[in-house]
Amino acid sequence: MENKYFHSVILKPERCIGCTYCLRVCPTEAIRLKNKKASIIAQRCIDCGECIRICPNHAKSAITDNIEDIKGKFKYNVALVLPVLYGQFDTIYSPDKILSAIKYLGFDDVYDISQGAEIIGAIAEDIIKNHSTKPVISSSCPAILRLIQVRFPELIPNILDIETPTEISARIIKNRISKEKSLDIKDIGITLITPCTARVTSIKNPIGVEHSFIDSSISIKDIYVPILKVLSSGNVNETKHSMPTLNAMPTLNGIICNNSDDFSMFSSYRKSLSVNGIHNAISILEEIELGRLNNLSFIEIAACPGGCLGGPLVVENRYIALNNIKNIAKKLKNHVIDKSNINNYFEMYNNGSIRLVKSIEPRSVTRLDLDIKKSIKKLNLIQNILDKLPGINCGICGSPTCQAFAEDFVTGNRSDYICPVQEIERKKGLKEKNNMIVKDIMDRLNLKLAAGESGLKKEVKDVYTCDLLSWVMAHADAKSAWVTIQTHVNIVAVAVLLDLSCIIIPENAEISDETKNKADDESIPLLISDENAYKICYELHQELIR
Ligand code: SF4
Ligand code: SF4
């Protein structure tokens, strides 16, 4: 059953430093900053894993399972792997050896998804040809399907209605083992060795089908070292791992599964396009929406950069992994699909066993109000707010874009209306407009005039505080009010040389007549305060920027 609140991507708040990196990359604007910590809006998240990839503090991670827990859950445990896994290892380790190593770790059996991929490869062309809405979009990447639900719901009819190779393989494997071993389906557990979070989510929250045939998942990251240890120990041999209906396994057709642009299952189709990376995917989906790609019949889209090889839960660099896979593929025979199998595959499609039979619903994330009139009002309000915002989408406010800021405010998802950029600009503008003079400061801070009355109309633009005259000479800006406990006559000379506006003496410190006379002569107002330097500076700061 669908569990629409399940997400495999989670946040560890204790690790989050509020850097806003994830806010900027999230393709569905699912992340907000609250109390300086990221938080994920469940309804928007598509579990693409972009935030896991970018977080410098590893505050985002994936919920996957642990091999020991899985073992006790089912009578018969099967591991299911994607060809991506083979690319993680040096090519001295053949796919058969890698599969044997996984079995050695405690599984009763192990398969890869080659058969599912081959079935799709065999029947997709005909199904695409007869699909009424073009271009047809591949259904193999669950993150892309969720992206369409959230951001491009009008493209739902374009989705190819065939299950993913992973799901097809899991279904076939379970049924076959059930028959061969006389086991109840529910006693057979299938664990996916996954490169990505999107597939983990699909186990509990599948798209287009009632339930998944996969029961648990282990990330490639988690199982990589245990596999490598087994491989290096020499405890496994080159055992053949055969798929139910194929005599050679893995096949070239099967292994060519959405791994990169030039390694796509569909790359030989005429009028097709292969795209990877979530932001490229968004651009292409926008093009489809605008009707600019109607000349194409099929578009294969993967959310991760480089396809599944760039999944957030893999260990190897995707270029190296791709090279490894290409080298493996060279050694395999190109499997020729037997005609009788094709008929079986079409039969499976027609009877609904490998088809997306459940309708894919849009995920409404921006509904403003159920009442249309209120909705229009809110829309206008959003536009009004947006017109006043700087439009630089900096994310400092905690919403990923200015549009999201306005929407969050209008929909009640944020209680404050503080745009930090606007605040800075406002304060800067006011400061410039302020034209504060020494007399204003004297009055507002309740300062006593000790000397230099003729300079009271001097403009004050800044504040500087320091008691070391040589330091002041090097750093204070002209037109500053200078706060110092020094009362020596030389302070007047410094003020004159730097064109300072006035000198403020804290805590009623005594001033000699010599200093006062000099201040009168030079028109440098000498002001005295009861307060200490800290309080004077604080109040001046408030006065000058307010
Ligand atoms: S997993 Fe993807 S959609 Fe979800 S919060 Fe992270 S970046 Fe956004
Ligand atoms: S491209 Fe592959 S690895 Fe990445 S989210 Fe999609 S299915 Fe998962």
Coordinates of C-alpha atoms and ligand atoms in Angstrom, one line a residue:
M1 CA 0.0 0.0 0.0
E2 CA 1.1 3.5 -0.7
N3 CA 2.5 5.3 2.3
K4 CA 2.5 8.8 1.0
Y5 CA 4.3 10.3 3.9
F6 CA 7.3 8.0 3.7
H7 CA 10.6 9.5 2.5
S8 CA 14.0 7.9 2.4
V9 CA 15.9 11.2 2.6
I10 CA 16.1 12.4 6.2
L11 CA 17.8 15.3 8.0
K12 CA 20.0 15.1 11.0
P13 CA 19.3 18.5 12.6
E14 CA 22.2 18.2 15.0
R15 CA 24.6 18.2 11.9
C16 CA 22.9 21.0 10.0
I17 CA 24.7 24.4 10.2
G18 CA 22.1 26.3 8.2
C19 CA 24.4 27.0 5.3
T20 CA 21.5 27.0 2.7
Y21 CA 23.4 25.0 0.1
C22 CA 20.7 22.3 0.0
L23 CA 18.0 25.0 -0.3
R24 CA 19.5 26.2 -3.6
V25 CA 19.8 22.8 -5.3
C26 CA 16.5 21.2 -4.3
P27 CA 14.6 20.9 -7.6
T28 CA 11.2 21.1 -5.9
E29 CA 11.9 23.8 -3.4
A30 CA 11.2 21.3 -0.6
I31 CA 13.7 22.8 1.9
R32 CA 13.2 25.7 4.2
L33 CA 15.5 27.1 6.9
K34 CA 13.7 27.3 10.3
N35 CA 15.6 28.4 13.4
K36 CA 18.8 28.2 11.4
K37 CA 18.2 24.5 10.6
A38 CA 17.1 23.0 7.3
S39 CA 13.7 21.2 7.3
I40 CA 12.1 19.2 4.5
I41 CA 8.5 19.7 3.3
A42 CA 7.3 16.1 2.9
Q43 CA 4.7 16.9 0.3
R44 CA 7.3 18.5 -2.0
C45 CA 10.2 16.1 -1.6
I46 CA 10.9 13.7 -4.5
D47 CA 13.7 11.9 -2.7
C48 CA 16.1 12.7 -5.5
G49 CA 19.1 12.9 -3.1
E50 CA 20.5 16.1 -4.5
C51 CA 20.6 17.5 -0.9
I52 CA 22.6 14.4 0.3
R53 CA 25.1 15.0 -2.5
I54 CA 25.7 18.7 -1.7
C55 CA 25.5 18.9 2.1
P56 CA 29.1 19.6 3.3
N57 CA 28.2 18.5 6.8
H58 CA 26.5 15.2 5.9
A59 CA 23.3 16.4 7.6
K60 CA 21.2 14.6 5.1
S61 CA 21.1 10.9 4.7
A62 CA 19.1 7.9 3.5
I63 CA 17.0 5.4 5.5
T64 CA 18.1 2.0 4.3
D65 CA 18.2 -1.4 6.0
N66 CA 20.8 -3.4 7.7
I67 CA 21.9 -6.8 6.4
E68 CA 21.5 -8.5 9.8
D69 CA 18.0 -7.2 10.4
I70 CA 16.9 -8.4 6.9
K71 CA 18.2 -12.0 7.4
G72 CA 15.7 -12.7 10.2
K73 CA 12.7 -11.3 8.5
F74 CA 12.1 -13.9 5.7
K75 CA 12.6 -17.6 5.1
Y76 CA 14.3 -17.0 1.8
N77 CA 16.4 -13.9 1.2
V78 CA 17.3 -12.7 -2.3
A79 CA 19.5 -9.8 -3.2
L80 CA 18.7 -7.8 -6.3
V81 CA 21.4 -5.6 -7.9
L82 CA 21.6 -3.0 -10.6
P83 CA 24.5 -3.2 -13.1
V84 CA 25.7 0.0 -11.5
L85 CA 27.1 -2.1 -8.7
Y86 CA 29.6 -3.9 -11.1
G87 CA 31.0 -0.5 -12.1
Q88 CA 32.0 0.2 -8.4
F89 CA 34.7 -2.5 -8.5
D90 CA 37.9 -3.1 -10.4
T91 CA 37.1 -5.1 -13.6
I92 CA 39.3 -8.0 -12.3
Y93 CA 36.1 -8.8 -10.4
S94 CA 33.5 -10.2 -12.9
P95 CA 29.7 -9.6 -12.3
D96 CA 29.4 -13.3 -11.5
K97 CA 32.1 -13.0 -8.8
I98 CA 30.5 -9.9 -7.3
L99 CA 27.1 -11.6 -7.2
S100 CA 28.7 -14.6 -5.5
A101 CA 30.3 -12.3 -2.9
I102 CA 26.9 -10.8 -2.1
K103 CA 25.4 -14.3 -1.7
Y104 CA 28.3 -15.2 0.6
L105 CA 27.3 -12.3 2.9
G106 CA 24.2 -14.2 3.9
F107 CA 21.6 -14.2 1.0
D108 CA 20.0 -17.4 -0.3
D109 CA 20.2 -16.1 -3.8
V110 CA 21.3 -13.1 -5.8
Y111 CA 20.2 -11.7 -9.2
D112 CA 20.6 -8.5 -11.2
I113 CA 17.9 -6.7 -13.0
S114 CA 19.0 -7.7 -16.4
Q115 CA 15.8 -9.6 -17.2
G116 CA 13.6 -6.7 -16.3
A117 CA 15.7 -4.4 -18.5
E118 CA 15.6 -6.9 -21.4
I119 CA 11.9 -7.1 -21.2
I120 CA 11.5 -3.4 -21.5
G121 CA 14.1 -3.2 -24.3
A122 CA 12.1 -5.9 -26.2
I123 CA 8.6 -4.4 -26.0
A124 CA 9.1 -0.7 -25.4
E125 CA 9.5 0.3 -29.1
D126 CA 6.1 -1.0 -30.1
I127 CA 4.4 0.4 -27.0
I128 CA 6.0 3.8 -27.6
K129 CA 4.8 3.7 -31.2
N130 CA 1.2 3.2 -30.1
H131 CA 1.4 5.7 -27.2
S132 CA -1.1 8.5 -27.8
T133 CA 0.9 11.3 -26.1
K134 CA 4.3 12.1 -27.5
P135 CA 7.1 12.4 -26.7
V136 CA 6.9 9.4 -24.4
I137 CA 8.9 9.8 -21.2
S138 CA 10.6 6.8 -19.7
S139 CA 9.3 5.5 -16.4
S140 CA 12.6 4.0 -15.2
C141 CA 13.7 6.7 -12.8
P142 CA 11.3 7.2 -9.8
A143 CA 12.7 10.6 -9.0
I144 CA 11.7 11.8 -12.4
L145 CA 8.2 10.4 -12.1
R146 CA 7.8 12.3 -8.7
L147 CA 9.3 15.4 -10.3
I148 CA 6.6 15.2 -13.0
Q149 CA 3.9 14.7 -10.3
V150 CA 5.1 17.8 -8.4
R151 CA 6.2 20.2 -11.1
F152 CA 4.9 19.0 -14.4
P153 CA 1.6 17.2 -13.7
E154 CA 0.3 18.0 -17.3
L155 CA 3.0 15.6 -18.5
I156 CA 1.7 12.6 -16.6
P157 CA 0.0 11.2 -19.8
N158 CA 3.4 11.2 -21.5
I159 CA 4.8 8.6 -19.1
L160 CA 5.6 5.2 -20.5
D161 CA 3.2 2.8 -18.7
I162 CA 5.8 0.0 -18.1
E163 CA 7.1 -0.8 -14.6
T164 CA 10.8 -0.3 -13.9
P165 CA 13.3 -3.1 -14.7
T166 CA 13.9 -3.4 -11.0
E167 CA 10.2 -4.1 -10.2
I168 CA 9.7 -6.4 -13.2
S169 CA 12.8 -8.4 -12.1
A170 CA 11.6 -8.6 -8.5
R171 CA 8.2 -9.8 -9.5
I172 CA 9.5 -12.5 -11.8
I173 CA 12.1 -13.7 -9.2
K174 CA 9.6 -14.0 -6.4
N175 CA 7.1 -15.9 -8.5
R176 CA 9.7 -18.3 -9.8
I177 CA 11.3 -19.0 -6.4
S178 CA 7.8 -19.5 -4.9
K179 CA 7.1 -22.2 -7.5
E180 CA 10.5 -23.8 -7.4
K181 CA 10.9 -23.9 -3.6
S182 CA 7.2 -24.3 -2.8
L183 CA 7.4 -21.2 -0.6
D184 CA 4.7 -18.6 0.1
I185 CA 5.5 -15.3 -1.7
K186 CA 5.4 -13.6 1.7
D187 CA 8.2 -15.8 2.9
I188 CA 10.5 -14.5 0.2
G189 CA 12.3 -11.3 0.8
I190 CA 13.9 -9.2 -1.9
T191 CA 16.5 -6.7 -0.9
L192 CA 17.6 -4.1 -3.5
I193 CA 21.2 -3.1 -3.4
T194 CA 20.5 0.5 -4.4
P195 CA 22.5 3.4 -5.8
C196 CA 19.8 5.9 -4.9
T197 CA 17.3 7.2 -2.5
A198 CA 14.4 7.4 -5.0
R199 CA 14.3 3.6 -5.3
V200 CA 14.3 3.2 -1.6
T201 CA 11.2 5.4 -1.4
S202 CA 9.5 3.4 -4.1
I203 CA 9.6 0.3 -1.9
K204 CA 7.1 1.8 0.5
N205 CA 5.6 4.4 -1.8
P206 CA 5.6 2.9 -5.4
I207 CA 4.3 4.9 -8.3
G208 CA 1.7 3.5 -10.7
V209 CA 1.4 0.1 -8.9
E210 CA -0.4 -1.0 -5.8
H211 CA 2.7 -2.4 -4.0
S212 CA 6.3 -3.1 -4.6
F213 CA 7.8 -6.6 -4.9
I214 CA 10.9 -5.4 -3.1
D215 CA 10.9 -5.6 0.6
S216 CA 14.0 -3.8 1.8
S217 CA 17.1 -2.0 0.6
I218 CA 20.8 -1.7 1.3
S219 CA 22.8 1.2 -0.1
I220 CA 25.8 0.4 -2.3
K221 CA 27.8 2.6 0.1
D222 CA 26.9 0.4 3.0
I223 CA 27.6 -3.0 1.3
Y224 CA 30.6 -2.0 -0.8
V225 CA 33.3 -2.7 1.9
P226 CA 31.8 -6.1 3.0
I227 CA 31.7 -7.2 -0.7
L228 CA 35.2 -6.0 -1.3
K229 CA 36.4 -7.9 1.8
V230 CA 34.8 -11.1 0.5
L231 CA 36.2 -10.6 -3.0
S232 CA 39.7 -9.9 -1.7
S233 CA 39.6 -12.9 0.7
G234 CA 39.3 -15.3 -2.3
N235 CA 36.3 -17.0 -0.7
V236 CA 34.2 -17.0 -3.8
N237 CA 34.4 -18.5 -7.2
E238 CA 33.1 -17.6 -10.7
T239 CA 29.7 -19.3 -10.2
K240 CA 27.2 -18.6 -12.9
H241 CA 24.1 -16.8 -11.7
S242 CA 21.4 -17.5 -14.2
M243 CA 18.2 -15.6 -14.6
P244 CA 14.9 -17.5 -15.0
T245 CA 14.5 -17.4 -18.8
L246 CA 18.0 -16.5 -20.0
N247 CA 20.8 -19.0 -20.6
A248 CA 23.5 -16.4 -20.4
M249 CA 23.6 -13.8 -17.6
P250 CA 24.2 -10.9 -17.4
T251 CA 23.4 -10.1 -21.0
L252 CA 24.6 -7.1 -22.8
N253 CA 21.1 -6.0 -23.4
G254 CA 20.4 -6.3 -19.7
I255 CA 23.5 -4.5 -18.6
I256 CA 22.8 -1.5 -20.8
C257 CA 20.4 0.1 -18.4
N258 CA 20.2 3.8 -18.2
N259 CA 23.8 4.3 -17.2
S260 CA 24.7 7.3 -19.2
D261 CA 23.9 9.2 -22.4
D262 CA 25.9 7.0 -24.6
F263 CA 25.0 3.8 -22.8
S264 CA 21.3 3.9 -22.9
M265 CA 18.9 1.1 -23.4
F266 CA 17.1 3.2 -25.9
S267 CA 19.9 5.1 -27.6
S268 CA 19.4 3.2 -30.9
Y269 CA 15.7 4.4 -31.1
R270 CA 15.1 6.9 -33.8
K271 CA 13.8 10.2 -32.6
S272 CA 14.8 9.6 -29.1
L273 CA 16.8 11.7 -26.5
S274 CA 18.6 10.7 -23.4
V275 CA 19.0 13.3 -20.6
N276 CA 20.5 13.0 -17.1
G277 CA 20.9 15.3 -14.1
I278 CA 18.0 16.8 -12.3
H279 CA 18.4 20.3 -13.5
N280 CA 18.8 19.2 -17.2
A281 CA 15.8 17.1 -16.7
I282 CA 13.8 20.2 -15.6
S283 CA 14.9 22.1 -18.7
I284 CA 13.8 19.3 -20.9
L285 CA 10.5 18.8 -19.2
E286 CA 9.9 22.6 -19.6
E287 CA 10.6 22.2 -23.3
I288 CA 8.2 19.3 -23.6
E289 CA 5.6 21.4 -21.7
L290 CA 6.0 24.2 -24.3
G291 CA 5.5 21.7 -27.1
R292 CA 9.0 22.2 -28.5
L293 CA 10.0 18.6 -28.5
N294 CA 7.0 17.2 -30.4
N295 CA 9.2 15.9 -33.1
L296 CA 10.7 13.3 -30.7
S297 CA 8.9 10.0 -29.9
F298 CA 10.8 9.0 -26.8
I299 CA 12.8 10.7 -24.0
E300 CA 14.7 8.8 -21.4
I301 CA 15.3 10.9 -18.3
A302 CA 17.4 10.1 -15.3
A303 CA 17.6 12.4 -12.2
C304 CA 21.2 11.7 -11.3
P305 CA 24.2 13.1 -13.2
G306 CA 25.3 10.4 -15.5
G307 CA 22.3 8.3 -14.8
C308 CA 22.2 5.7 -12.0
L309 CA 26.0 5.6 -12.0
G310 CA 25.8 9.1 -10.4
G311 CA 23.3 8.0 -7.7
P312 CA 23.8 9.6 -4.3
L313 CA 24.5 6.2 -2.6
V314 CA 27.3 5.0 -4.9
V315 CA 31.0 5.0 -4.0
E316 CA 32.9 5.2 -7.2
N317 CA 33.4 8.2 -9.4
R318 CA 30.8 7.9 -12.2
Y319 CA 33.3 8.3 -15.0
I320 CA 35.4 5.5 -13.6
A321 CA 32.4 3.3 -13.0
L322 CA 31.1 3.9 -16.5
N323 CA 34.5 2.9 -17.9
N324 CA 34.4 -0.3 -15.8
I325 CA 31.0 -1.2 -17.1
K326 CA 32.0 -0.6 -20.7
N327 CA 34.9 -2.9 -20.2
I328 CA 32.6 -5.6 -18.7
A329 CA 30.1 -5.2 -21.5
K330 CA 32.8 -5.7 -24.1
K331 CA 33.4 -9.2 -22.7
L332 CA 29.7 -10.2 -22.8
K333 CA 28.0 -11.7 -25.7
N334 CA 25.2 -9.6 -27.2
H335 CA 22.2 -11.6 -26.2
V336 CA 19.6 -12.1 -29.0
I337 CA 16.1 -12.1 -27.7
D338 CA 14.1 -15.2 -28.6
K339 CA 10.9 -14.4 -30.5
S340 CA 8.8 -16.7 -28.2
N341 CA 10.0 -14.6 -25.2
I342 CA 8.9 -11.4 -26.8
N343 CA 5.4 -12.8 -27.1
N344 CA 5.5 -13.7 -23.4
Y345 CA 6.6 -10.2 -22.6
F346 CA 3.8 -8.6 -24.5
E347 CA 1.4 -11.0 -22.8
M348 CA 2.8 -9.8 -19.4
Y349 CA 2.2 -6.2 -20.5
N350 CA -1.3 -6.8 -21.8
N351 CA -2.4 -8.7 -18.7
G352 CA -1.2 -5.8 -16.5
S353 CA 1.6 -7.7 -14.6
I354 CA 4.4 -5.4 -15.8
R355 CA 2.3 -2.3 -16.5
L356 CA 1.7 0.8 -14.5
V357 CA -1.9 0.0 -13.8
K358 CA -2.6 2.5 -11.1
S359 CA -3.1 6.1 -12.3
I360 CA -0.3 8.5 -11.4
E361 CA -1.8 11.5 -9.6
P362 CA -0.5 15.0 -9.6
R363 CA 0.9 16.1 -6.2
S364 CA -0.6 19.5 -5.5
V365 CA 2.0 21.5 -3.6
T366 CA 1.0 25.0 -4.4
R367 CA -2.8 25.0 -3.9
L368 CA -3.5 28.3 -2.3
D369 CA -7.1 27.8 -1.2
L370 CA -10.0 25.5 -2.0
D371 CA -12.1 28.6 -2.5
I372 CA -11.3 29.9 -6.0
K373 CA -12.0 33.6 -5.0
K374 CA -9.7 33.4 -2.0
S375 CA -7.2 31.6 -4.1
I376 CA -7.1 34.5 -6.6
K377 CA -6.8 37.0 -3.8
K378 CA -3.8 35.1 -2.4
L379 CA -2.3 34.9 -5.9
N380 CA -2.5 38.7 -6.2
L381 CA -1.0 39.1 -2.7
I382 CA 1.9 36.9 -3.7
Q383 CA 2.5 39.0 -6.8
N384 CA 2.3 42.2 -4.7
I385 CA 4.9 40.9 -2.3
L386 CA 7.0 39.6 -5.1
D387 CA 7.1 43.0 -6.8
K388 CA 8.6 44.5 -3.7
L389 CA 11.3 41.8 -3.1
P390 CA 14.8 42.1 -4.6
G391 CA 14.3 39.0 -6.8
I392 CA 17.9 37.7 -6.3
N393 CA 16.8 34.4 -4.8
C394 CA 19.6 34.4 -2.3
G395 CA 17.9 32.0 0.2
I396 CA 19.2 33.9 3.3
C397 CA 15.6 34.4 4.5
G398 CA 15.2 30.6 4.7
S399 CA 12.9 30.2 1.6
P400 CA 14.8 29.1 -1.5
T401 CA 13.5 31.9 -3.8
C402 CA 11.8 35.2 -3.5
Q403 CA 8.7 33.6 -5.1
A404 CA 8.8 30.8 -2.4
F405 CA 9.2 33.5 0.3
A406 CA 6.0 35.3 -0.9
E407 CA 4.1 32.0 -1.2
D408 CA 5.3 30.8 2.3
F409 CA 4.1 34.1 3.8
V410 CA 0.7 34.1 2.1
T411 CA 0.1 30.4 2.9
G412 CA 1.1 30.8 6.5
N413 CA 4.3 28.7 6.2
R414 CA 6.3 31.5 7.5
S415 CA 5.2 34.0 10.2
D416 CA 7.7 36.8 9.6
Y417 CA 8.0 39.1 6.6
I418 CA 11.7 39.9 6.9
C419 CA 13.7 39.9 3.8
P420 CA 17.3 40.3 5.0
V421 CA 18.5 41.8 1.8
Q422 CA 15.7 44.4 1.8
E423 CA 16.5 45.1 5.5
I424 CA 20.1 45.8 4.7
E425 CA 19.2 48.0 1.7
R426 CA 16.6 49.8 3.8
K427 CA 19.0 50.6 6.6
K428 CA 21.7 51.6 4.1
G429 CA 19.3 53.9 2.3
L430 CA 18.1 55.5 5.6
K431 CA 21.6 55.9 6.7
E432 CA 22.5 57.8 3.6
K433 CA 19.3 59.9 3.7
N434 CA 19.7 60.6 7.4
N435 CA 22.1 63.5 7.3
M436 CA 22.6 63.3 11.0
I437 CA 24.6 66.2 12.5
V438 CA 26.6 66.4 15.8
K439 CA 23.8 68.4 17.4
D440 CA 21.3 65.6 16.7
I441 CA 23.5 63.1 18.4
M442 CA 24.1 65.4 21.3
D443 CA 20.4 65.7 21.9
R444 CA 19.4 62.1 21.3
L445 CA 22.1 60.7 23.5
N446 CA 21.8 63.4 26.1
L447 CA 25.4 64.4 25.9
K448 CA 26.9 67.5 27.5
L449 CA 28.8 70.0 25.4
A450 CA 32.3 70.7 26.8
A451 CA 33.7 72.7 23.9
G452 CA 33.7 73.3 20.2
E453 CA 30.2 74.6 19.9
S454 CA 30.8 76.1 16.4
G455 CA 31.2 72.5 15.0
L456 CA 27.8 71.3 16.1
K457 CA 26.4 71.3 12.6
K458 CA 29.0 68.9 11.2
E459 CA 27.6 65.9 9.5
V460 CA 28.1 62.4 11.2
K461 CA 28.2 59.4 8.9
D462 CA 29.8 56.8 11.1
V463 CA 31.2 55.9 14.6
Y464 CA 34.7 54.9 15.6
T465 CA 36.0 53.9 19.0
C466 CA 39.6 53.3 20.1
D467 CA 41.9 54.8 22.6
L468 CA 45.2 54.3 20.8
L469 CA 45.8 57.5 18.8
S470 CA 48.2 55.9 16.3
W471 CA 45.5 53.2 15.6
V472 CA 42.8 55.8 15.2
M473 CA 45.0 57.7 12.7
A474 CA 45.4 54.6 10.6
H475 CA 41.7 53.4 10.7
A476 CA 39.1 56.0 11.5
D477 CA 37.0 57.3 8.6
A478 CA 36.2 61.0 8.0
K479 CA 32.9 62.3 9.4
S480 CA 32.9 59.8 12.2
A481 CA 31.9 60.4 15.8
W482 CA 35.0 59.3 17.8
V483 CA 34.4 57.7 21.2
T484 CA 37.5 57.7 23.4
I485 CA 38.5 57.9 27.0
Q486 CA 41.6 59.9 26.1
T487 CA 41.3 63.6 27.0
H488 CA 44.8 64.7 26.0
V489 CA 45.0 67.8 23.8
N490 CA 46.3 65.6 20.9
I491 CA 42.9 64.1 20.4
V492 CA 41.8 67.4 18.9
A493 CA 44.7 67.3 16.5
V494 CA 43.8 63.8 15.4
A495 CA 40.2 64.8 14.9
V496 CA 41.3 67.8 12.7
L497 CA 43.7 65.7 10.7
L498 CA 41.1 63.0 10.0
D499 CA 38.1 65.4 9.5
L500 CA 36.2 63.6 12.4
S501 CA 32.9 65.2 13.3
C502 CA 33.2 65.2 17.1
I503 CA 34.8 63.5 20.1
I504 CA 32.7 61.8 22.7
I505 CA 34.2 61.3 26.1
P506 CA 32.6 58.5 28.2
E507 CA 32.0 58.1 31.9
N508 CA 32.3 61.8 32.6
A509 CA 36.1 61.7 32.3
E510 CA 37.8 64.9 33.2
I511 CA 39.0 67.2 30.3
S512 CA 41.7 69.7 30.7
D513 CA 41.2 73.4 29.8
E514 CA 44.0 73.1 27.3
T515 CA 42.0 70.4 25.4
K516 CA 38.8 72.4 25.6
N517 CA 40.5 75.5 24.3
K518 CA 42.0 73.7 21.4
A519 CA 38.6 72.1 20.6
D520 CA 37.0 75.6 20.6
D521 CA 39.8 76.9 18.3
E522 CA 39.4 74.0 15.9
S523 CA 35.6 73.8 16.0
I524 CA 35.7 70.1 17.1
P525 CA 32.7 69.5 19.4
L526 CA 33.8 67.8 22.7
L527 CA 30.8 65.9 24.1
I528 CA 30.7 64.2 27.5
S529 CA 28.5 61.2 28.5
D530 CA 27.6 59.5 31.8
E531 CA 27.6 56.2 30.0
N532 CA 30.5 53.9 29.2
A533 CA 31.9 53.6 25.7
Y534 CA 30.0 50.4 24.9
K535 CA 26.6 51.9 25.6
I536 CA 27.5 55.1 23.7
C537 CA 28.5 53.0 20.7
Y538 CA 25.4 50.9 20.9
E539 CA 23.1 53.9 21.0
L540 CA 25.0 55.6 18.2
H541 CA 24.7 52.5 16.1
Q542 CA 20.9 52.5 16.6
E543 CA 20.6 56.2 15.9
L544 CA 22.7 56.1 12.7
I545 CA 21.1 53.1 11.1
R546 CA 17.5 53.5 12.2
Ligands
SF4_1 S1 15.8 14.7 -1.6 FE1 15.6 16.1 -3.4 S2 13.5 16.9 -3.3 FE2 13.9 16.0 -1.3 S3 14.7 17.7 -0.1 FE3 16.5 16.7 -0.9 S4 16.9 17.8 -2.8 FE4 14.8 18.3 -2.2
SF4_2 S1 18.8 8.3 -12.0 FE1 18.9 6.2 -11.2 S2 20.0 6.5 -9.3 FE2 19.3 8.5 -9.8 S3 17.4 8.8 -8.7 FE3 16.9 8.0 -10.8 S4 16.8 5.8 -10.6 FE4 17.8 6.6 -8.8

